[in-house]
Each structure stands twice: as structure tokens, then as C-alpha cells.
Amino acid sequence: MKPNNILGLSHGFLLGHLQSVGLDFPKNISVVAVCPKGMGPSVRRLYVQGKDINGAGIYASFAVHQLAPLHEPIESIVTEVFGMILTLIIFRSLIRWQCYKYLCQQMLQNQLIEQQYEPLHMLF
């Protein structure tokens, strides 16, 4: 990537992998994540629905791993991206938290399924 560009992610798995092998992103780029809060099909369905129904959309968080010198504030860039995916509420976060949250959520969900809890009782 060119210096001062922005690498946008939708989850924190790449950062988790890089750190597990002792690597990181180049320091001359900004790394941000826009993480929709939902499974792929529901994110897509609510995105399409939001194009036709005013006020529809999905929750999301944005996370900043690192910032390189930019021409405009990161909040304005992230706000533009959130507008494109029709997000209703924005949560600030860290990319590594997005990775850990998803991994822990999946482990808990798998354990509940193994214990034969009905999916309707799971609050994810």
C-alpha cells in the first residue's frame, strides 16, 4: 500500500493472525475496522431493506488500530463508510477486541449448542 493510505477491515482476525506470528501492519498506513454487528445474511438483508425503508440498518462498531498522517480526521472517513452501509448506531472499539469478542462468542454459542440449548434461548 502507498504511505498514508487507509486499510479498512470488517473484523479483527487479520490483526490477530499477524500478531500471532510476530508481525504487524506497516507503520506508514492507517488501519481501521468497520465491524457490522450481525451474521452475514442478516447484515446483507438489513442493508438491502435500509435502501427502501428509511431508518433500517444494522449496528456496527469502528475500531482504529493505528493512524498514519491523514489529510482529514479519521472520524469523518469512518462516518462516510458507515453511511454507505446504512448503520444506525456506531460504537468505538479496538480491532483486537473485535477479534476476541467474535471468537469468544462463537465458543460460547458452540458450548450452548452442545448442551442442547434451543437457539432461540441464545441472545446473540
Short mmCIF file of C-alpha atoms in Angstrom, two decimals:
data_model
loop_
_atom_site.label_atom_id
_atom_site.label_comp_id
_atom_site.label_asym_id
_atom_site.label_seq_id
_atom_site.Cartn_x
_atom_site.Cartn_y
_atom_site.Cartn_z
CA MET A 1 0.00 0.00 0.00
CA LYS A 2 1.03 3.58 -0.53
CA PRO A 3 2.04 5.59 2.56
CA ASN A 4 -0.80 7.41 4.36
CA ASN A 5 -3.48 5.20 2.80
CA ILE A 6 -6.17 3.55 4.91
CA LEU A 7 -6.58 -0.20 5.19
CA GLY A 8 -10.19 -0.97 6.11
CA LEU A 9 -11.14 -4.26 7.74
CA SER A 10 -14.51 -5.78 8.66
CA HIS A 11 -13.19 -7.78 11.64
CA GLY A 12 -10.01 -8.23 13.66
CA PHE A 13 -8.86 -11.65 12.51
CA LEU A 14 -6.04 -10.37 10.28
CA LEU A 15 -4.53 -8.39 13.15
CA GLY A 16 -4.84 -11.42 15.43
CA HIS A 17 -3.07 -13.61 12.87
CA LEU A 18 -0.29 -11.11 12.23
CA GLN A 19 0.38 -10.68 15.94
CA SER A 20 0.38 -14.46 16.48
CA VAL A 21 3.30 -14.76 14.04
CA GLY A 22 5.12 -11.68 15.36
CA LEU A 23 4.13 -9.27 12.59
CA ASP A 24 2.11 -6.06 12.36
CA PHE A 25 0.82 -3.71 9.69
CA PRO A 26 3.26 -1.22 8.11
CA LYS A 27 3.52 1.88 10.31
CA ASN A 28 3.04 4.29 7.39
CA ILE A 29 -0.63 3.36 6.82
CA SER A 30 -3.77 3.75 8.89
CA VAL A 31 -5.62 0.59 9.88
CA VAL A 32 -9.31 0.85 10.79
CA ALA A 33 -12.18 -1.60 11.01
CA VAL A 34 -15.89 -1.16 10.38
CA CYS A 35 -17.49 -4.19 12.01
CA PRO A 36 -21.20 -4.84 11.38
CA LYS A 37 -22.88 -6.49 14.37
CA GLY A 38 -24.59 -9.49 12.87
CA MET A 39 -24.15 -12.59 10.78
CA GLY A 40 -23.53 -12.16 7.06
CA PRO A 41 -27.07 -12.90 5.82
CA SER A 42 -28.71 -10.52 8.33
CA VAL A 43 -26.21 -7.76 7.56
CA ARG A 44 -27.00 -8.07 3.84
CA ARG A 45 -30.78 -8.30 4.40
CA LEU A 46 -30.85 -5.20 6.60
CA TYR A 47 -28.61 -3.32 4.17
CA VAL A 48 -31.00 -4.05 1.28
CA GLN A 49 -34.02 -3.27 3.47
CA GLY A 50 -32.48 0.04 4.51
CA LYS A 51 -32.31 1.19 0.91
CA ASP A 52 -36.11 1.01 0.72
CA ILE A 53 -37.20 1.75 4.30
CA ASN A 54 -36.00 4.93 5.97
CA GLY A 55 -34.35 4.10 9.29
CA ALA A 56 -33.45 0.46 8.64
CA GLY A 57 -29.88 -0.63 9.10
CA ILE A 58 -27.58 -2.55 11.39
CA TYR A 59 -25.44 -1.69 14.40
CA ALA A 60 -21.71 -1.56 13.88
CA SER A 61 -18.54 -0.58 15.63
CA PHE A 62 -15.49 1.13 14.29
CA ALA A 63 -12.04 0.39 15.56
CA VAL A 64 -8.71 2.10 14.99
CA HIS A 65 -5.52 0.07 15.25
CA GLN A 66 -3.12 2.77 14.13
CA LEU A 67 -3.17 6.13 12.38
CA ALA A 68 -0.75 7.49 9.82
CA PRO A 69 -0.74 11.19 8.92
CA LEU A 70 -4.02 11.84 7.10
CA HIS A 71 -5.48 14.72 5.14
CA GLU A 72 -8.77 14.56 7.07
CA PRO A 73 -9.79 13.30 10.54
CA ILE A 74 -10.39 9.57 10.81
CA GLU A 75 -13.88 10.15 12.24
CA SER A 76 -15.04 11.82 9.03
CA ILE A 77 -13.72 8.95 6.92
CA VAL A 78 -15.31 6.31 9.13
CA THR A 79 -18.60 8.24 9.21
CA GLU A 80 -18.68 8.22 5.40
CA VAL A 81 -18.13 4.45 5.35
CA PHE A 82 -20.86 3.91 7.96
CA GLY A 83 -23.23 5.98 5.83
CA MET A 84 -22.56 3.67 2.89
CA ILE A 85 -23.55 0.60 4.91
CA LEU A 86 -26.60 2.31 6.47
CA THR A 87 -25.50 1.99 10.07
CA LEU A 88 -27.84 3.29 12.76
CA ILE A 89 -25.54 3.35 15.79
CA ILE A 90 -21.74 3.48 15.85
CA PHE A 91 -19.64 2.04 18.68
CA ARG A 92 -15.95 2.82 19.15
CA SER A 93 -13.75 -0.19 19.78
CA LEU A 94 -10.30 -1.67 19.25
CA ILE A 95 -9.61 -4.10 16.42
CA ARG A 96 -8.21 -6.77 18.76
CA TRP A 97 -11.41 -6.56 20.86
CA GLN A 98 -13.45 -7.26 17.73
CA CYS A 99 -11.41 -10.39 17.08
CA TYR A 100 -11.58 -11.67 20.68
CA LYS A 101 -15.28 -10.84 21.06
CA TYR A 102 -16.22 -12.80 17.97
CA LEU A 103 -14.04 -15.79 18.87
CA CYS A 104 -15.40 -15.93 22.45
CA GLN A 105 -18.97 -15.50 21.21
CA GLN A 106 -18.57 -18.42 18.80
CA MET A 107 -17.05 -20.65 21.51
CA LEU A 108 -19.90 -19.86 23.91
CA GLN A 109 -22.51 -20.43 21.22
CA ASN A 110 -20.95 -23.80 20.33
CA GLN A 111 -20.95 -24.85 24.00
CA LEU A 112 -24.62 -23.91 24.35
CA ILE A 113 -25.49 -25.96 21.28
CA GLU A 114 -23.52 -28.92 22.66
CA GLN A 115 -25.53 -28.62 25.89
CA GLN A 116 -28.67 -28.79 23.70
CA TYR A 117 -29.98 -25.30 24.42
CA GLU A 118 -32.51 -24.18 21.86
CA PRO A 119 -31.12 -21.48 19.52
CA LEU A 120 -33.99 -19.15 20.47
CA HIS A 121 -32.63 -19.01 24.02
CA MET A 122 -29.25 -17.73 22.84
CA LEU A 123 -29.02 -13.97 22.96
CA PHE A 124 -26.54 -13.37 20.14
#
